[in-house]
Coordinates of C-alpha atoms in Angstrom, one line a residue:
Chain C
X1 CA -23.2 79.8 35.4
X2 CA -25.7 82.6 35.4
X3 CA -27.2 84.6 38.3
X4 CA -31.0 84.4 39.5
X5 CA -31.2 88.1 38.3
X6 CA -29.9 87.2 34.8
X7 CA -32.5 84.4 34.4
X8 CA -35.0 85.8 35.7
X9 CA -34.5 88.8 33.4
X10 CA -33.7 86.7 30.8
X11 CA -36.8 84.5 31.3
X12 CA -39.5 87.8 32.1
X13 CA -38.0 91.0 30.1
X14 CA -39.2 94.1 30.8
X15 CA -39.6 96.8 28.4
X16 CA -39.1 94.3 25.7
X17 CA -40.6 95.6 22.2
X18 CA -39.7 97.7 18.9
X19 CA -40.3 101.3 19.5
X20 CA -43.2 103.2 17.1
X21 CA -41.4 106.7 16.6
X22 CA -38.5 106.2 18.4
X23 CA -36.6 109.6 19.3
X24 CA -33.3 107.2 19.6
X25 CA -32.0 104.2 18.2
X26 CA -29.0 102.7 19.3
X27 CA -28.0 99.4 17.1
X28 CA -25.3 97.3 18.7
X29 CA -23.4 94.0 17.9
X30 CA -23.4 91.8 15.0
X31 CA -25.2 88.4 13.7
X32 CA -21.8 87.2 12.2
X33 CA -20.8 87.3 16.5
X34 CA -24.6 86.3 17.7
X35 CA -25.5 88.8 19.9
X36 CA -27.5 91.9 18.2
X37 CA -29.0 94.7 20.3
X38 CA -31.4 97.6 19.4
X39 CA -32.4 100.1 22.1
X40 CA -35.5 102.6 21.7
X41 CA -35.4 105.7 23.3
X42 CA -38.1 108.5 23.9
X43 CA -37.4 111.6 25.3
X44 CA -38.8 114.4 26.7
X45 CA -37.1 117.4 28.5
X46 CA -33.4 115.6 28.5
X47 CA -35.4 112.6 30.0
X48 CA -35.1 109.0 29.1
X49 CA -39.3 108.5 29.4
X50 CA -39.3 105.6 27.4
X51 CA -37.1 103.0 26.9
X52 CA -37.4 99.7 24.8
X53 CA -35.5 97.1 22.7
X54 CA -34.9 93.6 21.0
X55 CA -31.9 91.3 20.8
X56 CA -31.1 88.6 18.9
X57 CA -28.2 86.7 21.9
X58 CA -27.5 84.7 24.6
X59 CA -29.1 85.0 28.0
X60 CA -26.7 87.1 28.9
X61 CA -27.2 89.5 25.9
X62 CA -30.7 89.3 26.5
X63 CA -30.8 89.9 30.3
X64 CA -28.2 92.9 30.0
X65 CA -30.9 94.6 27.5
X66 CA -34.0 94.4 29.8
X67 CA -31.8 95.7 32.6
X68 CA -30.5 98.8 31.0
X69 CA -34.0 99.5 30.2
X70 CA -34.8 99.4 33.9
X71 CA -31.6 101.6 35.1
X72 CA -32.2 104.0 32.1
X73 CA -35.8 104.2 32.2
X74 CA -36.3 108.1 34.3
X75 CA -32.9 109.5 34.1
X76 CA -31.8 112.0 32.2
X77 CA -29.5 111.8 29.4
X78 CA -26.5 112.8 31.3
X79 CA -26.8 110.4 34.1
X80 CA -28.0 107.2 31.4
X81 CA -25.0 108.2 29.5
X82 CA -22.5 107.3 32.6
X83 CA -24.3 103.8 32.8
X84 CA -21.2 101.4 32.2
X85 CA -21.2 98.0 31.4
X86 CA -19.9 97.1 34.7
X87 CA -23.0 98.6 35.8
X88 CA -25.1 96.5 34.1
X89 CA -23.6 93.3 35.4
X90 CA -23.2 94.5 39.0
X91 CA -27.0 95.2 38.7
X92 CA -27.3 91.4 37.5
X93 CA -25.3 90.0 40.2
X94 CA -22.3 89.7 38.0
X95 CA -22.2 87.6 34.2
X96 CA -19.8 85.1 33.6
X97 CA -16.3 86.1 32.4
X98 CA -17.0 84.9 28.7
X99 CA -19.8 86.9 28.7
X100 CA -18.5 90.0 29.8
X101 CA -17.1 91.8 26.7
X102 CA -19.0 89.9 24.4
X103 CA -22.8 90.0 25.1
X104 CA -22.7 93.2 27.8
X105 CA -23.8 95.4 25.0
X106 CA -26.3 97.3 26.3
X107 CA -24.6 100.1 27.5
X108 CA -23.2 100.8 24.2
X109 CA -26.1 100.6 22.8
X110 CA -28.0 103.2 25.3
X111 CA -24.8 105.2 24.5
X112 CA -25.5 104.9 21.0
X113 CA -29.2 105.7 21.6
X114 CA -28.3 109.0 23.0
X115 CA -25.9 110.1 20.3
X116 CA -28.6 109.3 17.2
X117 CA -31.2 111.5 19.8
X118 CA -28.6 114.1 20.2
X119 CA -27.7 114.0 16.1
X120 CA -31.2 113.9 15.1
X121 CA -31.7 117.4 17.1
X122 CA -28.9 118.8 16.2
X123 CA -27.0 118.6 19.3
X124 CA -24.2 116.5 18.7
Chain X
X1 CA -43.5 69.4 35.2
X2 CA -42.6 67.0 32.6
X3 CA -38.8 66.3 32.4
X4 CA -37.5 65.3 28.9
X5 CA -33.8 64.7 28.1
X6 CA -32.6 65.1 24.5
X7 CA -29.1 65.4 25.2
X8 CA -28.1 61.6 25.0
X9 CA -24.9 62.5 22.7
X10 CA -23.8 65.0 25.6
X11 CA -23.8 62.1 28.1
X12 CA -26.9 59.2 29.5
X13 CA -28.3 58.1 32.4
X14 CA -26.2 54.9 33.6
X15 CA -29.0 51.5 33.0
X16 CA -29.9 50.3 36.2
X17 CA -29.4 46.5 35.1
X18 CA -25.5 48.1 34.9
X19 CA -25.8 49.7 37.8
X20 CA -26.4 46.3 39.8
X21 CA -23.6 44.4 38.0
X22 CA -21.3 47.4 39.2
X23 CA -22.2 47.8 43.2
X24 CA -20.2 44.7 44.7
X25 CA -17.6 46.4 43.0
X26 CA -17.3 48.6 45.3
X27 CA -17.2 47.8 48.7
X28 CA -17.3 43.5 48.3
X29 CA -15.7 42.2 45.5
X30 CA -13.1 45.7 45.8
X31 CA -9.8 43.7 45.3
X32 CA -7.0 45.2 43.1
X33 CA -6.7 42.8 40.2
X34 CA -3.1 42.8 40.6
X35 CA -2.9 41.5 43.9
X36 CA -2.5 37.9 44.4
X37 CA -4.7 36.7 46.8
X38 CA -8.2 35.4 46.1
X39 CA -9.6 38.7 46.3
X40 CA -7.3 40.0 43.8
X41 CA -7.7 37.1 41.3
X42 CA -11.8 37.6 41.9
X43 CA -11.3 41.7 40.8
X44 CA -8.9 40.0 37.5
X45 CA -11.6 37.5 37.0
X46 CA -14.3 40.8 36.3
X47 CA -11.6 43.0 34.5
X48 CA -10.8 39.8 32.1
X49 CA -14.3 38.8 31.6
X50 CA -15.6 42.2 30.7
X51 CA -12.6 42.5 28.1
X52 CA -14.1 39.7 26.5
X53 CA -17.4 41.0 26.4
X54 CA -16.0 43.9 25.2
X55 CA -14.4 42.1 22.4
X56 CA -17.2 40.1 21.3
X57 CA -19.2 43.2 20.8
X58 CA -16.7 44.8 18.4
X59 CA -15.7 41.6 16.9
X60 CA -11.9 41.3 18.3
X61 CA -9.8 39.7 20.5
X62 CA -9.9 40.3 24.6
X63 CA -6.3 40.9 24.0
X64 CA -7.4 44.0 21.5
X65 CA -8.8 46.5 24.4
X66 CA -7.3 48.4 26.5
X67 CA -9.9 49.7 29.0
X68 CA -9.3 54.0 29.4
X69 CA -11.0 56.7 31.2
X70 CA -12.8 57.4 28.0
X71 CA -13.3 58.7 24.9
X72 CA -10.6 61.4 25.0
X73 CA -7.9 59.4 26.6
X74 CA -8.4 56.8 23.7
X75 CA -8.7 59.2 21.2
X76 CA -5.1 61.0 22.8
X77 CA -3.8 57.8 23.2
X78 CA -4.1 56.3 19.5
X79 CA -2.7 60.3 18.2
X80 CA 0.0 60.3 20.7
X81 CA 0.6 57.1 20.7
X82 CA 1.2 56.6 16.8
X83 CA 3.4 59.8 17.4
X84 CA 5.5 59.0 20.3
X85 CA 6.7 55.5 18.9
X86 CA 7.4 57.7 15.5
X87 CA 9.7 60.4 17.7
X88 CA 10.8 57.6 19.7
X89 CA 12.7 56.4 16.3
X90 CA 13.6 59.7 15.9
X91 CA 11.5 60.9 13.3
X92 CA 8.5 63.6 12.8
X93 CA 5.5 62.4 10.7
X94 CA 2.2 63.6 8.9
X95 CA -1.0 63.1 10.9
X96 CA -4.4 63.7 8.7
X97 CA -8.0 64.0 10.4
X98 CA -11.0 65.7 8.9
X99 CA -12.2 69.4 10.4
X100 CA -15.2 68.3 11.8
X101 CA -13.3 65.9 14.5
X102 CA -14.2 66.5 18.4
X103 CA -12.3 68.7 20.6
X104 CA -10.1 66.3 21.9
X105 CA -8.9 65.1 18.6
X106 CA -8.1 68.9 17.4
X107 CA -7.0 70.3 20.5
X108 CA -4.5 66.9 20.5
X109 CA -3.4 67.9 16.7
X110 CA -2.9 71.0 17.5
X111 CA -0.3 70.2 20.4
X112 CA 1.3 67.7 17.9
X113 CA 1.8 70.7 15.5
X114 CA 3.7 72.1 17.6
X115 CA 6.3 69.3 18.7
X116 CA 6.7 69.4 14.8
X117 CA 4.3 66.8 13.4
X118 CA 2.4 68.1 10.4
X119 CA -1.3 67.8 9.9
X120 CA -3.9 67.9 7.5
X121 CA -7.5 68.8 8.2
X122 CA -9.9 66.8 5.1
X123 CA -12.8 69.4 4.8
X124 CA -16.2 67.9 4.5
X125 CA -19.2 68.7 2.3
X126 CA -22.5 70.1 3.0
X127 CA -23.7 67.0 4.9
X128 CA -20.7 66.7 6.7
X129 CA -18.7 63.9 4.8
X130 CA -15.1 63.5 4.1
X131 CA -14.3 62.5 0.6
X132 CA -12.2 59.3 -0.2
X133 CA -10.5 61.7 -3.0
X134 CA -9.2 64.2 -0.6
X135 CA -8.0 61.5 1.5
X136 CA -6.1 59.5 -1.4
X137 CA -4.7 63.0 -1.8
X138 CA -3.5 64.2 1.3
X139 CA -2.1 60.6 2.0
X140 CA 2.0 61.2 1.9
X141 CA 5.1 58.6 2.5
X142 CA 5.5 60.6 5.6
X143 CA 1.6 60.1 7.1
X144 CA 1.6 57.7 10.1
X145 CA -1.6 58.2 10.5
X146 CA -5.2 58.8 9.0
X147 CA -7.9 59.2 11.7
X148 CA -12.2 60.1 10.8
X149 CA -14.7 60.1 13.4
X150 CA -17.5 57.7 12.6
X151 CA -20.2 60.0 13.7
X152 CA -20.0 63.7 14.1
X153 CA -21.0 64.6 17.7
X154 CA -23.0 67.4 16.6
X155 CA -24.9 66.9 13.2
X156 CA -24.7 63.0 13.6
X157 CA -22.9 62.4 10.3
X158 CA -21.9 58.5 9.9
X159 CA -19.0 58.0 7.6
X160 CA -18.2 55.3 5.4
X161 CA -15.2 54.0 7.5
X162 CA -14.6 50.9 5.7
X163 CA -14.0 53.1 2.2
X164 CA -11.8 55.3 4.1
X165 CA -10.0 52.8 5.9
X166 CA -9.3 50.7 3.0
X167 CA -7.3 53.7 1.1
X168 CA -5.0 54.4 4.1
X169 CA -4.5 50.4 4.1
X170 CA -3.4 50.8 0.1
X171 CA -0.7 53.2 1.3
X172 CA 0.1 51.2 4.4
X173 CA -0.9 53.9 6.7
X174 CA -3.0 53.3 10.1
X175 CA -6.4 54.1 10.1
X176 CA -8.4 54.9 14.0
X177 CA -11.6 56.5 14.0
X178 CA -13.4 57.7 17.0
X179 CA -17.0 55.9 17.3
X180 CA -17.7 57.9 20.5
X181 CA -21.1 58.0 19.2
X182 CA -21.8 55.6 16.9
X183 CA -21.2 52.3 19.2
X184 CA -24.4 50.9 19.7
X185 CA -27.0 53.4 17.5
X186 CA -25.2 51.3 14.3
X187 CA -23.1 48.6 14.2
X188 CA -20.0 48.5 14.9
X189 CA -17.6 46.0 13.6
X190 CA -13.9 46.4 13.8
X191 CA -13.4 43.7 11.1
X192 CA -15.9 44.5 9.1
X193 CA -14.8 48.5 9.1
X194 CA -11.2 47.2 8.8
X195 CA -9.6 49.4 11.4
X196 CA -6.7 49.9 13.5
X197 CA -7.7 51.8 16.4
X198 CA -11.1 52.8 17.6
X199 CA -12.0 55.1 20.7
X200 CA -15.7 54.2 22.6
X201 CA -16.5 55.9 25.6
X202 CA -19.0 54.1 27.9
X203 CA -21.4 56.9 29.5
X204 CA -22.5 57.6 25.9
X205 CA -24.0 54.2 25.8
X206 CA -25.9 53.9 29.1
X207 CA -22.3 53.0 31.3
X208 CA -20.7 55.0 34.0
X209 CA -18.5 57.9 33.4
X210 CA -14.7 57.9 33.6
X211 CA -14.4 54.1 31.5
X212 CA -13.8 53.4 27.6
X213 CA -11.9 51.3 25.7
X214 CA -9.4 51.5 22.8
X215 CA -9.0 48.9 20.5
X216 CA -6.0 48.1 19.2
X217 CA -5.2 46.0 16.2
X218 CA -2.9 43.0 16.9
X219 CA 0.5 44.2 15.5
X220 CA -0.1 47.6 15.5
X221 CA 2.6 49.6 17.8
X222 CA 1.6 52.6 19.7
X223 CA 3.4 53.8 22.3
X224 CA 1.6 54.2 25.6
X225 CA 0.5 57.6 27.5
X226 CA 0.8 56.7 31.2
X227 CA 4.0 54.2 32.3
X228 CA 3.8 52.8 35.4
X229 CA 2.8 49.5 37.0
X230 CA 2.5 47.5 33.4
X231 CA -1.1 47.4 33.9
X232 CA -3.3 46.7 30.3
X233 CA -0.3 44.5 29.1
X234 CA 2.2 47.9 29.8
X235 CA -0.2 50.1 27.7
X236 CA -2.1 51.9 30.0
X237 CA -0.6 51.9 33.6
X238 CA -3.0 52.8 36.5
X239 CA -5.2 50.2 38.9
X240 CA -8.3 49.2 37.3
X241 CA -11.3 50.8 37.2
X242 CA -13.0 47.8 38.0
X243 CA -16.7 48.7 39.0
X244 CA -16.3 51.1 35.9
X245 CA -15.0 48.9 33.6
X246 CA -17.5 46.0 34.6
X247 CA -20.3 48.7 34.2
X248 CA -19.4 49.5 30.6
X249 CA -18.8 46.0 29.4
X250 CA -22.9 45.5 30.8
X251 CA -23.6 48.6 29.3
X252 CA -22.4 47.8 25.7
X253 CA -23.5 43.6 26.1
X254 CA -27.0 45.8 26.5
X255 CA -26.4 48.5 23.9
X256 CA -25.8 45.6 21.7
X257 CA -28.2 43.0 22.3
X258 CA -30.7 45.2 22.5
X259 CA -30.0 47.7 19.3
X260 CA -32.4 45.6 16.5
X261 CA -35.3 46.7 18.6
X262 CA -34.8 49.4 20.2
X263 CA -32.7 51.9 17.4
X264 CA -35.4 51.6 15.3
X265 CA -37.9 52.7 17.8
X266 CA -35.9 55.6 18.5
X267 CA -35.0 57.0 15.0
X268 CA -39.5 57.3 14.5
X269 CA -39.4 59.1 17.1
X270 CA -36.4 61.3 15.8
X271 CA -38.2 61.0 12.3
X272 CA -41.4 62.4 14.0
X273 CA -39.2 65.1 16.0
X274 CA -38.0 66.2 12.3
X275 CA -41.0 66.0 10.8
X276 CA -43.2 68.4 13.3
X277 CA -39.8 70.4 13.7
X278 CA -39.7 71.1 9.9
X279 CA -42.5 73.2 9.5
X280 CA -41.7 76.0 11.9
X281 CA -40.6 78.4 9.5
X282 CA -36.6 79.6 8.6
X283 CA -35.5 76.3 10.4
X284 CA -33.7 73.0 8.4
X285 CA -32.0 69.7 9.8
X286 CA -28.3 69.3 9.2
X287 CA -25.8 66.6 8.8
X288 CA -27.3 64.1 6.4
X289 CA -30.7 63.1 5.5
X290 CA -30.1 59.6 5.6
X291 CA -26.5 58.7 6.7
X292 CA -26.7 59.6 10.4
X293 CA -27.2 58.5 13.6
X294 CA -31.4 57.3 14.5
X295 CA -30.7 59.4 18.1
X296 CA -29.5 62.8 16.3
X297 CA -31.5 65.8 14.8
X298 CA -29.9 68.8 14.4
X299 CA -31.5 72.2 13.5
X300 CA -30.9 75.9 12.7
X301 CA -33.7 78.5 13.7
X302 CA -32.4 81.8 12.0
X303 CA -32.5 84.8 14.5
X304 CA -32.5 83.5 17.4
X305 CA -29.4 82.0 19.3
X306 CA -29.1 78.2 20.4
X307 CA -28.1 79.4 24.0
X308 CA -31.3 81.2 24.7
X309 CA -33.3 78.7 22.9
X310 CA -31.2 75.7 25.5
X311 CA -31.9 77.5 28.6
X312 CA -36.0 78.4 27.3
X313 CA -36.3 74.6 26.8
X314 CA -34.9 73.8 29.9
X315 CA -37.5 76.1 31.8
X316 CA -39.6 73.9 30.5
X317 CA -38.2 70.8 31.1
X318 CA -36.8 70.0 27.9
X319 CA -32.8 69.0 28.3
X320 CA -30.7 69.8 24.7
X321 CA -27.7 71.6 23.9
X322 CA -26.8 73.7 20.7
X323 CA -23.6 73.5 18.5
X324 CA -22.9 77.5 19.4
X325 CA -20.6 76.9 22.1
X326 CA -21.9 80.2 23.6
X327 CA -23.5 78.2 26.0
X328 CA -20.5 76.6 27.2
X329 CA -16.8 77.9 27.8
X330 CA -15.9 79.6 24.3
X331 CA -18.2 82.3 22.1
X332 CA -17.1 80.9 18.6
X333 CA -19.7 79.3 16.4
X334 CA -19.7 75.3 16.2
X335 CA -16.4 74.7 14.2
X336 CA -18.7 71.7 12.6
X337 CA -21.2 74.1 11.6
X338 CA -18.6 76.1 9.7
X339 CA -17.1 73.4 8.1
X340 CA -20.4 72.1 6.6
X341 CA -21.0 75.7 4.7
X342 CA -23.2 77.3 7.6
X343 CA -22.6 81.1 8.2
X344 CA -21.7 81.9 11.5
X345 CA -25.3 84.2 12.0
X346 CA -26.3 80.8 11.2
X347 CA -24.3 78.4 13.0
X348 CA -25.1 80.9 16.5
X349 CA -28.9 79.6 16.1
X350 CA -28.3 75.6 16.4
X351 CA -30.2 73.6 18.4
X352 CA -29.2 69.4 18.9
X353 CA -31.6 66.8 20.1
X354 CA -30.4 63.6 20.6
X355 CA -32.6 60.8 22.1
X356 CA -32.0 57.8 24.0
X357 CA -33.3 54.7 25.7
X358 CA -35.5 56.5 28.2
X359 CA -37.8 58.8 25.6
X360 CA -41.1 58.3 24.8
X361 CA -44.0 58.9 22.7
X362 CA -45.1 61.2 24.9
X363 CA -41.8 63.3 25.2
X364 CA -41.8 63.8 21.2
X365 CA -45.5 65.4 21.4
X366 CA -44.3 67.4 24.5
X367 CA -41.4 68.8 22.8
X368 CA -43.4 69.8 19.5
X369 CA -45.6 71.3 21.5
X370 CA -42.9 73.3 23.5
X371 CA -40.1 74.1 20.9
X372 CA -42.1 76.1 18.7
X373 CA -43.4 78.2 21.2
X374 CA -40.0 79.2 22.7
X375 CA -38.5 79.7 18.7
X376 CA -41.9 82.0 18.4
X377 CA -40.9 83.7 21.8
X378 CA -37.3 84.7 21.1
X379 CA -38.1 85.4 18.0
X380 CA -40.4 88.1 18.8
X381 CA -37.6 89.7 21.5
X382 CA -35.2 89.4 18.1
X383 CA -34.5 92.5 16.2
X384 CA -34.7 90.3 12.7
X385 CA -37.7 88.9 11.8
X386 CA -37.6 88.0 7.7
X387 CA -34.0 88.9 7.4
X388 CA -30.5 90.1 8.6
X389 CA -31.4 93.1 6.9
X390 CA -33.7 95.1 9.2

C-alpha cells in the first residue's frame, strides 16, 4: 500500500529530533486522531537553515514529516510556505487515499512553523 | 533474517498433512458431487464424510453443517437467515449482539437496521465481557435473535456462551455465536454450550481459505442466502467446494486431536510473550487476564501508533497486526478498543500477537528482543514522551 520512498523515509528519517531553541514551532494533529506532528524551524535571513521534528503516526504521518524537512530545508520562507500537501506526497510517490487528508500533515505544520516565527518577531 | 508470524488470528498457514488430503481433489477425484456417475458419487462420498468429521468435532449431527465460504457467510447467513424467514411471515423483529462483534456481524446489523429490524448492541466491561444482566434485559417478545462472539478477534476475550445461551433459551429466543476464533484454541462443544447456530471458518485453524461451516440446530428454521441448485439440503446452493471442504474437515480432525498438547504449549509461550512484554514501560495487555484465548496477547504502547509499530516489526521479520485499523482500509480506532474503556490516543497504539502451530521457543526470545527496540525507536521520533501533555 505504501511507496518505496514512504518506507524508506519512514524506516531512515532524516532530520528527525526536538529542536534546542527553535525560532519556530509548528504543532499539528491530535492524539484523540493518532497522528501528531511538531516541526522545528531555525531561521536566519528569511531562510529555513534548520529544520526538524517528531511525530507520534502512521508511516505515512511519519514519512510526510521527514520529507518536508528535506523540501523545506534551504528555502526561504516564502517559497517553504507554498509547499502543499500534494507536494509532499508527489515527492513520496503518492500515499494512499486514506492517508491523504488524514496523516499528510506536514505542510500544515511547516505552515504553522512559519506563522509562530513570523509572530514571535513581530511580523505577522 | 529470521521470519516469525504472530498474526494467526488474522489468517494461518494451511497444515501440510491437510494439504495432501486436499490435492486429488483437484485434478483426480474432481467430480461434482451431484453428478451421478461414479465420479460424482466418489466427490459425495468426501463432501459426506468430512461433514461427519465435522460433526464429531463439535459434537452434532452430519445433518447439522452446512459447509460455507467462511466465517462471514455463516455469520450473514444465521443474521439474515433468522431475519428473512421472520419477513418472510411478514413481520420485523429485534436482533441483539454485543459491540465488540466482528465486522461482518455489525456491518450485517447495520443493513438489517435499515430494512427495519431493530438492534441492540450489549456493551462489555473492561475485559471485554458481555453481562448476562444486560442480556436478560435487552431480551424483548419481539427478539428473534441473540448472537455473542465466543472470542473477540482482537483482545481474545472468551465468553461464557453456555450462561448466555441459556437466558435467551428461558425466553425462547435463538442463540448463534461466532467461534471464528475459538474452535480449536478451547473446546468447542455445541451441546455442551447449548447453541443454535455457530459460524467456524477453516483458514483460522490451519485449513484452506474460502470454506467454513455453520451449524445449525435440528429444528431451527433459517432461511437460506443463496437459492439455487438445492445443494446443502436447499440451504446453501452452489457446487461444492470439495478440495476446500475436505481440507477443513482435516484441518479441524487436527485442530482437535491435537489441542491437549499442543494449546498448552502455545499459551507458555504467549505467557512468556506477556511476561517480557510487560515490563517495557507505559504498555498493558488487554482483554482478560485469564478468560482468553492461549494464542492471543494484546498490548497498548502509549505514544506511538500500532501501524508504525506493524510495519517496524515486519522490517524485521516479525508478522502482527494492531487493532487501529489505520493500517488497513479505515483511520478510526479499534471499535473493540473503545468499547472496553480505552481512549482513542490509546486505542491508536495497539499491537496483537497471536501465535500458532508453527512458533517456537526461539521466535518468543526473537520477538522480546526485537519489540522493545522498535517501541524504544518510535518512541524517540514521538513528540510525547511521559505524557499527552508536552
Amino acid at each position: 500500500m505504501y511507496s518505496q520512498q514512504v518506507i524508506d523515509h519512514f524506516n531512515n528519517p532524516r532530520n528527525q529530533g526536538r529542536m534546542e531553541n527553535p525560532d519556530g514551532v509548528g504543532k499539528v494533529g491530535n492524539p484523540v486522531c493518532g497522528d501528531v506532528m511538531y516541526i522545528y524551524i531555525k531561521v536566519k535571513d528569511d531562510v529555513i537553515q534548520d529544520i526538524s521534528w517528531e511525530t507520534m503516526g502512521c508511516a505515512a504521518a511519519i514519512a510526510t514529516s521527514s520529507m518536508i524537512s528535506e523540501l523545506a530545508k534551504g528555502k526561504t520562507l516564502d517559497e517553504a510556505e507554498k509547499i502543499t500537501r500534494g507536494d509532499v506526497a508527489d515527492a513520496l510517490q503518492g500515499l494512499p487515499s486514506v492517508k491523504m487528508h488524514c496523516s499528510n500533515l506536514a505542510a500544515d505544520g511547516l505552515r504553522k512553523a512559519i506563522e509562530d516565527y513570523r509572530n514571535r518577531r513581530g511580523m505577522a | 533474517m529470521r521470519q516469525v508470524y504472530l498474526d494467526h488470528s488474522a489468517t494461518s498457514a494451511v497444515d501440510p498433512r491437510v494439504i495432501e488430503v486436499m490435492m486429488p481433489f483437484f485434478d483426480v477425484r474432481y467430480g461434482n458431487a451431484s453428478s451421478l456417475h461414479t465420479m460424482g458419487q466418489e466427490a459425495n462420498r468426501a463432501l459426506e464424510d468430512a461433514r461427519k468429521t465435522v460433526a464429531q468435532k463439535l459434537h452434532c449431527t452430519p445433518e447439522e453443517i452446512i459447509f460455507t465460504s467462511g466465517g462471514t457467510e455463516s455469520n450473514n447467513a444465521a443474521f439474515k437467515g433468522a431475519a428473512f424467514t421472520r419477513l418472510r411471515k411478514g413481520k420485523k423483529g429485534h436482533i441483539i449482539t454485543s459491540t465488540i462483534e466482528h465486522d461482518c456481524v455489525l456491518n450485517t446489523c447495520q443493513w438489517l437496521e435499515s430494512l427495519g429490524f431493530s438492534v441492540t448492541y450489549l456493551p462489555v466491561d473492561n475485559y471485554g465481557l458481555v453481562s448476562p444482566e444486560s442480556l436478560e434485559d435487552a431480551i424483548t417478545g419481539d427478539t428473534i435473535l441473540v448472537s455473542i462472539m465466543h472470542a473477540n478477534n482482537e483482545i481474545g476475550t472468551i465468553q461464557d456462551i453456555r450462561e448466555l445461551a441459556h437466558i435467551a433459551h428461558e425466553r425462547d429466543v435463538l442463540f448463534h455465536t461466532d467461534a471464528v476464533q475459538s474452535v480449536t484454541k478451547v473446546p468447542v462443544d455445541v451441546q455442551e454450550i447449548g447453541v443454535d447456530l455457530l459460524s467456524v471458518s477453516s483458514h483460522k485453524i490451519h485449513g484452506p481459505k474460502g470454506v467454513g461451516c455453520l451449524y445449525v440446530k435440528k429444528g431451527t428454521t433459517v432461511d437460506p442466502l443463496l437459492h439455487g441448485g438445492g445443494h446443502e439440503k436447499g440451504f446453501r446452493s452452489g457446487t461444492e467446494n470439495i478440495p476446500g471442504i475436505v481440507g477443513f474437515s482435516e484441518a479441524l480432525a487436527i485442530g482437535e486431536e491435537e489441542r491437549p498438547r499442543e494449546m498448552p504449549r502455545i499459551e507458555r509461550l504467549r505467557d512468556e510473550l506477556i511476561d517480557g512484554v510487560s515490563i517495557i514501560e507505559n504498555s498493558w495487555l488487554n482483554g482478560h487476564p485469564k478468560r482468553r484465548l492461549p494464542i492471543n496477547a494484546h498490548f497498548c504502547f502509549r505514544f506511538i501508533e500500532g501501524e508504525s509499530l506493524v510495519l517496524r516489526l515486519s522490517g524485521k521479520g516479525i508478522y502482527a497486526s494492531t487493532g487501529s485499523a489505520c493500517s488497513s482500509k479505515s483511520l478510526k480506532p479499534s471499535h473493540v478498543l473503545l468499547a472496553i474503556g480505552l481512549p482513542p490516543e490509546d486505542a491508536h497504539s495497539s499491537l496483537r500477537l497471536t501465535l500458532g502451530r508453527d512458533n517456537t521457543e526461539g521466535d518468543i526470545q526473537y520477538t522480546l528482543k526485537v519489540l522493545p527496540e522498535v517501541v524504544t525507536d518510535l518512541r524517540k521520533i514521538s513528540p510525547f514522551k511521559a505524557s499527552f501533555q508536552e
